[in-house]
């Protein structure tokens, strides 16, 4: 159950964050905010209706809001944890766009009060904010989705970057950290068509992901563009395995003069992999059953 209002009022007065204390800096402000929250909670209804009443205090649909009351209502919603998450999920889809960053932040803070599993509305709230939120709300949601690491987040994150190109570097970095191979198609497109700095970041993200995400890098080693070949080779250098050896040898043979220092590093890396393969094969041969 949400904490009782009386306890909440005491906690708000004694333990509120600096931002909340700064907003309610006078006794009159405290009293006004507490009365507004008490009236909202006393207006009737179940927990969802009470949480919705707090949402309306925090993010009014029209007019200029009372910042002290808004902050107090948001603080109350945080303490409700999962019990207010449904109302916050509704809010991210209905409040004015300028408020969406606050909604996402409030939901993230409220999630820390969830005792057991993640609140069922939390991930959908983050995903919906990629459509309904302002840019800063989307960035915050993306950062949290990286932590949550849900495969279902990959396409909405890509869509948000397509819709707002300013988010492309944020999403490229996030996809690399999340390491889901289904991101490889969009990252490969960024690597081949975006600005130079984004191309390098996309190549690095593909290398981070590994597995089938290395295929676009291997293909790029044969590109007609020298710059593409180089960024692919640089990205593969620290992560290549025996599966990439053929492509690397082919690159060295055809384009070894792209960057002599890089080519030398690739040769050293290939030699190290060859030694590891030889050691592995010798170990397997030694442990194999002997015919008598």
PDB file of C-alpha atoms in Angstrom, residues 49-283:
ATOM      1  CA  UNK A  49      -7.871   7.363  -8.922  1.00  0.00           C
ATOM      2  CA  UNK A  50      -5.843   8.871  -6.116  1.00  0.00           C
ATOM      3  CA  UNK A  51      -2.668   8.519  -8.174  1.00  0.00           C
ATOM      4  CA  UNK A  52      -4.422  10.146 -11.107  1.00  0.00           C
ATOM      5  CA  UNK A  53      -5.398  13.034  -8.830  1.00  0.00           C
ATOM      6  CA  UNK A  54      -1.739  13.463  -7.913  1.00  0.00           C
ATOM      7  CA  UNK A  55      -0.817  13.397 -11.603  1.00  0.00           C
ATOM      8  CA  UNK A  56      -3.273  16.211 -12.264  1.00  0.00           C
ATOM      9  CA  UNK A  57      -1.666  18.246  -9.476  1.00  0.00           C
ATOM     10  CA  UNK A  58       1.825  17.580 -10.816  1.00  0.00           C
ATOM     11  CA  UNK A  59       1.059  18.180 -14.487  1.00  0.00           C
ATOM     12  CA  UNK A  60      -2.156  20.171 -15.006  1.00  0.00           C
ATOM     13  CA  UNK A  61      -3.719  19.936 -18.430  1.00  0.00           C
ATOM     14  CA  UNK A  62      -4.010  23.700 -18.889  1.00  0.00           C
ATOM     15  CA  UNK A  63      -2.883  26.940 -17.362  1.00  0.00           C
ATOM     16  CA  UNK A  64       0.139  27.814 -15.292  1.00  0.00           C
ATOM     17  CA  UNK A  65       0.863  25.300 -12.576  1.00  0.00           C
ATOM     18  CA  UNK A  66       1.847  25.944  -8.989  1.00  0.00           C
ATOM     19  CA  UNK A  67       5.451  24.748  -8.960  1.00  0.00           C
ATOM     20  CA  UNK A  68       5.497  24.088  -5.209  1.00  0.00           C
ATOM     21  CA  UNK A  69       2.392  21.908  -5.365  1.00  0.00           C
ATOM     22  CA  UNK A  70       3.635  20.188  -8.523  1.00  0.00           C
ATOM     23  CA  UNK A  71       6.911  19.197  -6.899  1.00  0.00           C
ATOM     24  CA  UNK A  72       5.118  18.004  -3.786  1.00  0.00           C
ATOM     25  CA  UNK A  73       2.754  15.872  -5.857  1.00  0.00           C
ATOM     26  CA  UNK A  74       5.667  14.375  -7.802  1.00  0.00           C
ATOM     27  CA  UNK A  75       7.434  13.556  -4.572  1.00  0.00           C
ATOM     28  CA  UNK A  76       4.305  11.804  -3.328  1.00  0.00           C
ATOM     29  CA  UNK A  77       4.057   9.787  -6.550  1.00  0.00           C
ATOM     30  CA  UNK A  78       7.645   8.620  -6.162  1.00  0.00           C
ATOM     31  CA  UNK A  79       6.834   7.217  -2.721  1.00  0.00           C
ATOM     32  CA  UNK A  80       3.874   5.297  -4.084  1.00  0.00           C
ATOM     33  CA  UNK A  81       6.200   3.090  -6.111  1.00  0.00           C
ATOM     34  CA  UNK A  82       4.311   0.549  -8.219  1.00  0.00           C
ATOM     35  CA  UNK A  83       0.956   1.792  -6.902  1.00  0.00           C
ATOM     36  CA  UNK A  84       1.271   5.009  -8.884  1.00  0.00           C
ATOM     37  CA  UNK A  85       2.971   3.566 -11.951  1.00  0.00           C
ATOM     38  CA  UNK A  86      -0.231   3.019 -13.919  1.00  0.00           C
ATOM     39  CA  UNK A  87      -1.136   6.696 -13.518  1.00  0.00           C
ATOM     40  CA  UNK A  88       2.379   7.676 -14.586  1.00  0.00           C
ATOM     41  CA  UNK A  89       2.068   5.422 -17.629  1.00  0.00           C
ATOM     42  CA  UNK A  90      -1.134   7.215 -18.564  1.00  0.00           C
ATOM     43  CA  UNK A  91       0.526  10.556 -17.899  1.00  0.00           C
ATOM     44  CA  UNK A  92       3.425  10.042 -20.295  1.00  0.00           C
ATOM     45  CA  UNK A  93       0.848   9.608 -23.057  1.00  0.00           C
ATOM     46  CA  UNK A  94      -1.412  12.507 -22.079  1.00  0.00           C
ATOM     47  CA  UNK A  95       0.454  15.358 -20.402  1.00  0.00           C
ATOM     48  CA  UNK A  96       1.866  18.304 -22.268  1.00  0.00           C
ATOM     49  CA  UNK A  97       5.092  17.414 -24.042  1.00  0.00           C
ATOM     50  CA  UNK A  98       7.025  19.892 -21.934  1.00  0.00           C
ATOM     51  CA  UNK A  99       6.225  17.795 -18.859  1.00  0.00           C
ATOM     52  CA  UNK A 100       7.250  14.391 -20.221  1.00  0.00           C
ATOM     53  CA  UNK A 101      10.814  14.547 -18.894  1.00  0.00           C
ATOM     54  CA  UNK A 102       9.431  15.009 -15.388  1.00  0.00           C
ATOM     55  CA  UNK A 103       7.061  12.077 -15.857  1.00  0.00           C
ATOM     56  CA  UNK A 104       9.877   9.768 -16.957  1.00  0.00           C
ATOM     57  CA  UNK A 105      12.109  10.901 -14.109  1.00  0.00           C
ATOM     58  CA  UNK A 106       9.314  10.454 -11.585  1.00  0.00           C
ATOM     59  CA  UNK A 107       8.659   6.940 -12.884  1.00  0.00           C
ATOM     60  CA  UNK A 108      12.345   6.015 -12.683  1.00  0.00           C
ATOM     61  CA  UNK A 109      12.512   7.314  -9.116  1.00  0.00           C
ATOM     62  CA  UNK A 110       9.285   5.515  -8.225  1.00  0.00           C
ATOM     63  CA  UNK A 111      10.681   2.268  -9.584  1.00  0.00           C
ATOM     64  CA  UNK A 112      13.283   2.333  -6.802  1.00  0.00           C
ATOM     65  CA  UNK A 113      10.397   1.886  -4.341  1.00  0.00           C
ATOM     66  CA  UNK A 114       9.138  -1.263  -6.072  1.00  0.00           C
ATOM     67  CA  UNK A 115       9.930  -4.099  -3.672  1.00  0.00           C
ATOM     68  CA  UNK A 116      10.045  -7.146  -5.896  1.00  0.00           C
ATOM     69  CA  UNK A 117       9.802  -7.361  -9.681  1.00  0.00           C
ATOM     70  CA  UNK A 118       9.706  -4.388 -12.016  1.00  0.00           C
ATOM     71  CA  UNK A 119       6.332  -2.654 -12.062  1.00  0.00           C
ATOM     72  CA  UNK A 120       4.441  -4.005 -15.111  1.00  0.00           C
ATOM     73  CA  UNK A 121       3.796  -0.528 -16.498  1.00  0.00           C
ATOM     74  CA  UNK A 122       7.409   0.669 -16.158  1.00  0.00           C
ATOM     75  CA  UNK A 123       8.936  -0.670 -19.392  1.00  0.00           C
ATOM     76  CA  UNK A 124       5.848   0.255 -21.483  1.00  0.00           C
ATOM     77  CA  UNK A 125       6.084   3.763 -20.007  1.00  0.00           C
ATOM     78  CA  UNK A 126       9.704   4.065 -21.121  1.00  0.00           C
ATOM     79  CA  UNK A 127       8.896   2.722 -24.566  1.00  0.00           C
ATOM     80  CA  UNK A 128       5.896   5.012 -25.035  1.00  0.00           C
ATOM     81  CA  UNK A 129       7.982   8.004 -24.008  1.00  0.00           C
ATOM     82  CA  UNK A 130      10.127   7.358 -27.097  1.00  0.00           C
ATOM     83  CA  UNK A 131       7.042   8.388 -29.097  1.00  0.00           C
ATOM     84  CA  UNK A 132       5.382  10.960 -26.876  1.00  0.00           C
ATOM     85  CA  UNK A 133       8.266  12.523 -24.972  1.00  0.00           C
ATOM     86  CA  UNK A 134      10.395  15.537 -25.721  1.00  0.00           C
ATOM     87  CA  UNK A 135      14.024  14.980 -26.654  1.00  0.00           C
ATOM     88  CA  UNK A 136      15.321  15.041 -23.088  1.00  0.00           C
ATOM     89  CA  UNK A 137      12.631  12.603 -21.962  1.00  0.00           C
ATOM     90  CA  UNK A 138      13.641  10.256 -24.758  1.00  0.00           C
ATOM     91  CA  UNK A 139      17.307  10.468 -23.786  1.00  0.00           C
ATOM     92  CA  UNK A 140      16.493   9.641 -20.183  1.00  0.00           C
ATOM     93  CA  UNK A 141      14.266   6.742 -21.232  1.00  0.00           C
ATOM     94  CA  UNK A 142      16.981   5.392 -23.533  1.00  0.00           C
ATOM     95  CA  UNK A 143      19.539   5.501 -20.730  1.00  0.00           C
ATOM     96  CA  UNK A 144      17.213   3.519 -18.498  1.00  0.00           C
ATOM     97  CA  UNK A 145      16.323   1.047 -21.254  1.00  0.00           C
ATOM     98  CA  UNK A 146      20.018   0.266 -21.605  1.00  0.00           C
ATOM     99  CA  UNK A 147      20.010  -0.745 -17.939  1.00  0.00           C
ATOM    100  CA  UNK A 148      16.817  -2.763 -18.301  1.00  0.00           C
ATOM    101  CA  UNK A 149      18.204  -4.397 -21.479  1.00  0.00           C
ATOM    102  CA  UNK A 150      14.978  -5.541 -23.125  1.00  0.00           C
ATOM    103  CA  UNK A 151      15.087  -6.797 -26.747  1.00  0.00           C
ATOM    104  CA  UNK A 152      11.704  -5.172 -27.386  1.00  0.00           C
ATOM    105  CA  UNK A 153      13.352  -1.751 -26.917  1.00  0.00           C
ATOM    106  CA  UNK A 154      15.640  -2.039 -29.952  1.00  0.00           C
ATOM    107  CA  UNK A 155      13.189  -1.074 -32.688  1.00  0.00           C
ATOM    108  CA  UNK A 156      11.461   1.748 -30.768  1.00  0.00           C
ATOM    109  CA  UNK A 157      14.876   3.237 -30.033  1.00  0.00           C
ATOM    110  CA  UNK A 158      15.814   3.037 -33.710  1.00  0.00           C
ATOM    111  CA  UNK A 159      12.477   4.581 -34.686  1.00  0.00           C
ATOM    112  CA  UNK A 160      13.056   7.452 -32.276  1.00  0.00           C
ATOM    113  CA  UNK A 161      16.426   8.135 -33.918  1.00  0.00           C
ATOM    114  CA  UNK A 162      14.870   8.053 -37.379  1.00  0.00           C
ATOM    115  CA  UNK A 163      12.205  10.499 -36.218  1.00  0.00           C
ATOM    116  CA  UNK A 164      14.741  12.809 -34.528  1.00  0.00           C
ATOM    117  CA  UNK A 165      18.243  12.640 -36.076  1.00  0.00           C
ATOM    118  CA  UNK A 166      19.680  14.422 -33.035  1.00  0.00           C
ATOM    119  CA  UNK A 167      19.115  11.152 -31.156  1.00  0.00           C
ATOM    120  CA  UNK A 168      21.166   9.056 -33.583  1.00  0.00           C
ATOM    121  CA  UNK A 169      24.437   9.221 -31.592  1.00  0.00           C
ATOM    122  CA  UNK A 170      22.550   8.463 -28.371  1.00  0.00           C
ATOM    123  CA  UNK A 171      20.845   5.425 -29.882  1.00  0.00           C
ATOM    124  CA  UNK A 172      24.005   4.164 -31.596  1.00  0.00           C
ATOM    125  CA  UNK A 173      25.823   4.210 -28.268  1.00  0.00           C
ATOM    126  CA  UNK A 174      22.878   2.595 -26.464  1.00  0.00           C
ATOM    127  CA  UNK A 175      22.550  -0.232 -28.980  1.00  0.00           C
ATOM    128  CA  UNK A 176      26.240  -0.997 -28.702  1.00  0.00           C
ATOM    129  CA  UNK A 177      25.941  -1.274 -24.935  1.00  0.00           C
ATOM    130  CA  UNK A 178      22.790  -3.383 -25.106  1.00  0.00           C
ATOM    131  CA  UNK A 179      24.426  -5.868 -27.510  1.00  0.00           C
ATOM    132  CA  UNK A 180      21.404  -7.200 -29.342  1.00  0.00           C
ATOM    133  CA  UNK A 181      22.280  -8.553 -32.774  1.00  0.00           C
ATOM    134  CA  UNK A 182      19.011  -7.409 -34.353  1.00  0.00           C
ATOM    135  CA  UNK A 183      20.353  -3.852 -34.223  1.00  0.00           C
ATOM    136  CA  UNK A 184      22.994  -4.691 -36.833  1.00  0.00           C
ATOM    137  CA  UNK A 185      20.954  -3.725 -39.900  1.00  0.00           C
ATOM    138  CA  UNK A 186      20.315  -0.153 -38.801  1.00  0.00           C
ATOM    139  CA  UNK A 187      23.817   0.241 -37.405  1.00  0.00           C
ATOM    140  CA  UNK A 188      25.244  -0.983 -40.713  1.00  0.00           C
ATOM    141  CA  UNK A 189      23.209   1.640 -42.546  1.00  0.00           C
ATOM    142  CA  UNK A 190      24.507   4.359 -40.219  1.00  0.00           C
ATOM    143  CA  UNK A 191      28.040   3.086 -40.741  1.00  0.00           C
ATOM    144  CA  UNK A 192      27.704   3.372 -44.509  1.00  0.00           C
ATOM    145  CA  UNK A 193      25.653   6.527 -44.943  1.00  0.00           C
ATOM    146  CA  UNK A 194      25.936   8.845 -41.925  1.00  0.00           C
ATOM    147  CA  UNK A 195      28.427  11.598 -41.136  1.00  0.00           C
ATOM    148  CA  UNK A 196      32.027  10.467 -40.504  1.00  0.00           C
ATOM    149  CA  UNK A 197      31.810  10.651 -36.698  1.00  0.00           C
ATOM    150  CA  UNK A 198      28.592   8.633 -36.654  1.00  0.00           C
ATOM    151  CA  UNK A 199      30.018   6.076 -39.051  1.00  0.00           C
ATOM    152  CA  UNK A 200      32.849   5.353 -36.656  1.00  0.00           C
ATOM    153  CA  UNK A 201      30.499   5.135 -33.686  1.00  0.00           C
ATOM    154  CA  UNK A 202      28.237   2.697 -35.561  1.00  0.00           C
ATOM    155  CA  UNK A 203      31.209   0.527 -36.504  1.00  0.00           C
ATOM    156  CA  UNK A 204      32.311   0.457 -32.878  1.00  0.00           C
ATOM    157  CA  UNK A 205      28.779  -0.468 -31.791  1.00  0.00           C
ATOM    158  CA  UNK A 206      28.731  -3.381 -34.237  1.00  0.00           C
ATOM    159  CA  UNK A 207      32.054  -4.561 -32.848  1.00  0.00           C
ATOM    160  CA  UNK A 208      30.683  -4.304 -29.291  1.00  0.00           C
ATOM    161  CA  UNK A 209      27.696  -6.440 -30.192  1.00  0.00           C
ATOM    162  CA  UNK A 210      29.780  -9.118 -31.907  1.00  0.00           C
ATOM    163  CA  UNK A 211      28.383 -12.314 -33.364  1.00  0.00           C
ATOM    164  CA  UNK A 212      26.363 -11.724 -36.528  1.00  0.00           C
ATOM    165  CA  UNK A 213      26.834  -7.974 -36.053  1.00  0.00           C
ATOM    166  CA  UNK A 214      30.412  -8.456 -37.277  1.00  0.00           C
ATOM    167  CA  UNK A 215      29.140  -9.475 -40.713  1.00  0.00           C
ATOM    168  CA  UNK A 216      28.565  -5.856 -41.859  1.00  0.00           C
ATOM    169  CA  UNK A 217      32.109  -5.033 -40.748  1.00  0.00           C
ATOM    170  CA  UNK A 218      33.556  -7.952 -42.716  1.00  0.00           C
ATOM    171  CA  UNK A 219      31.549  -6.891 -45.751  1.00  0.00           C
ATOM    172  CA  UNK A 220      32.767  -3.315 -45.343  1.00  0.00           C
ATOM    173  CA  UNK A 221      36.373  -4.476 -45.628  1.00  0.00           C
ATOM    174  CA  UNK A 222      35.683  -4.869 -49.351  1.00  0.00           C
ATOM    175  CA  UNK A 223      34.019  -1.471 -49.795  1.00  0.00           C
ATOM    176  CA  UNK A 224      35.064   0.730 -52.694  1.00  0.00           C
ATOM    177  CA  UNK A 225      35.410   3.588 -50.186  1.00  0.00           C
ATOM    178  CA  UNK A 226      38.751   3.628 -48.418  1.00  0.00           C
ATOM    179  CA  UNK A 227      37.274   5.423 -45.392  1.00  0.00           C
ATOM    180  CA  UNK A 228      34.689   2.672 -44.933  1.00  0.00           C
ATOM    181  CA  UNK A 229      37.310  -0.045 -45.217  1.00  0.00           C
ATOM    182  CA  UNK A 230      39.475   1.650 -42.622  1.00  0.00           C
ATOM    183  CA  UNK A 231      36.779   2.148 -40.028  1.00  0.00           C
ATOM    184  CA  UNK A 232      35.676  -1.466 -40.444  1.00  0.00           C
ATOM    185  CA  UNK A 233      39.250  -2.714 -40.064  1.00  0.00           C
ATOM    186  CA  UNK A 234      39.826  -0.565 -36.989  1.00  0.00           C
ATOM    187  CA  UNK A 235      36.570  -1.816 -35.435  1.00  0.00           C
ATOM    188  CA  UNK A 236      37.402  -5.469 -36.123  1.00  0.00           C
ATOM    189  CA  UNK A 237      40.976  -5.294 -34.864  1.00  0.00           C
ATOM    190  CA  UNK A 238      40.233  -5.823 -31.127  1.00  0.00           C
ATOM    191  CA  UNK A 239      37.330  -8.269 -31.545  1.00  0.00           C
ATOM    192  CA  UNK A 240      38.142 -10.482 -34.537  1.00  0.00           C
ATOM    193  CA  UNK A 241      38.087 -14.250 -34.130  1.00  0.00           C
ATOM    194  CA  UNK A 242      38.956 -17.157 -36.409  1.00  0.00           C
ATOM    195  CA  UNK A 243      35.619 -16.562 -38.181  1.00  0.00           C
ATOM    196  CA  UNK A 244      36.927 -13.220 -39.442  1.00  0.00           C
ATOM    197  CA  UNK A 245      40.382 -14.402 -40.515  1.00  0.00           C
ATOM    198  CA  UNK A 246      39.491 -15.030 -44.156  1.00  0.00           C
ATOM    199  CA  UNK A 247      38.011 -11.548 -44.571  1.00  0.00           C
ATOM    200  CA  UNK A 248      41.009  -9.956 -42.868  1.00  0.00           C
ATOM    201  CA  UNK A 249      43.525 -11.801 -45.014  1.00  0.00           C
ATOM    202  CA  UNK A 250      41.525 -10.825 -48.074  1.00  0.00           C
ATOM    203  CA  UNK A 251      41.590  -7.183 -46.981  1.00  0.00           C
ATOM    204  CA  UNK A 252      45.338  -7.281 -46.353  1.00  0.00           C
ATOM    205  CA  UNK A 253      45.918  -8.779 -49.786  1.00  0.00           C
ATOM    206  CA  UNK A 254      43.770  -6.252 -51.652  1.00  0.00           C
ATOM    207  CA  UNK A 255      43.985  -3.089 -49.561  1.00  0.00           C
ATOM    208  CA  UNK A 256      47.017  -3.511 -47.354  1.00  0.00           C
ATOM    209  CA  UNK A 257      48.333  -0.137 -48.458  1.00  0.00           C
ATOM    210  CA  UNK A 258      45.296   1.719 -47.007  1.00  0.00           C
ATOM    211  CA  UNK A 259      47.173   2.208 -43.748  1.00  0.00           C
ATOM    212  CA  UNK A 260      50.502   0.380 -43.309  1.00  0.00           C
ATOM    213  CA  UNK A 261      50.430   0.650 -39.511  1.00  0.00           C
ATOM    214  CA  UNK A 262      46.901  -0.761 -39.367  1.00  0.00           C
ATOM    215  CA  UNK A 263      47.841  -3.541 -41.764  1.00  0.00           C
ATOM    216  CA  UNK A 264      50.774  -4.473 -39.544  1.00  0.00           C
ATOM    217  CA  UNK A 265      48.457  -4.572 -36.512  1.00  0.00           C
ATOM    218  CA  UNK A 266      46.020  -6.776 -38.406  1.00  0.00           C
ATOM    219  CA  UNK A 267      48.831  -9.160 -39.346  1.00  0.00           C
ATOM    220  CA  UNK A 268      49.883  -9.389 -35.714  1.00  0.00           C
ATOM    221  CA  UNK A 269      46.327 -10.032 -34.612  1.00  0.00           C
ATOM    222  CA  UNK A 270      45.893 -12.705 -37.298  1.00  0.00           C
ATOM    223  CA  UNK A 271      49.104 -14.411 -36.203  1.00  0.00           C
ATOM    224  CA  UNK A 272      47.878 -14.475 -32.606  1.00  0.00           C
ATOM    225  CA  UNK A 273      44.601 -16.055 -33.679  1.00  0.00           C
ATOM    226  CA  UNK A 274      46.468 -18.625 -35.795  1.00  0.00           C
ATOM    227  CA  UNK A 275      48.585 -19.588 -32.777  1.00  0.00           C
ATOM    228  CA  UNK A 276      45.463 -19.956 -30.644  1.00  0.00           C
ATOM    229  CA  UNK A 277      43.876 -22.179 -33.288  1.00  0.00           C
ATOM    230  CA  UNK A 278      47.004 -24.324 -33.480  1.00  0.00           C
ATOM    231  CA  UNK A 279      47.129 -24.681 -29.694  1.00  0.00           C
ATOM    232  CA  UNK A 280      43.445 -25.584 -29.584  1.00  0.00           C
ATOM    233  CA  UNK A 281      43.846 -28.207 -32.328  1.00  0.00           C
ATOM    234  CA  UNK A 282      46.880 -29.689 -30.591  1.00  0.00           C
ATOM    235  CA  UNK A 283      44.981 -29.910 -27.312  1.00  0.00           C
TER     236      UNK A 283
END
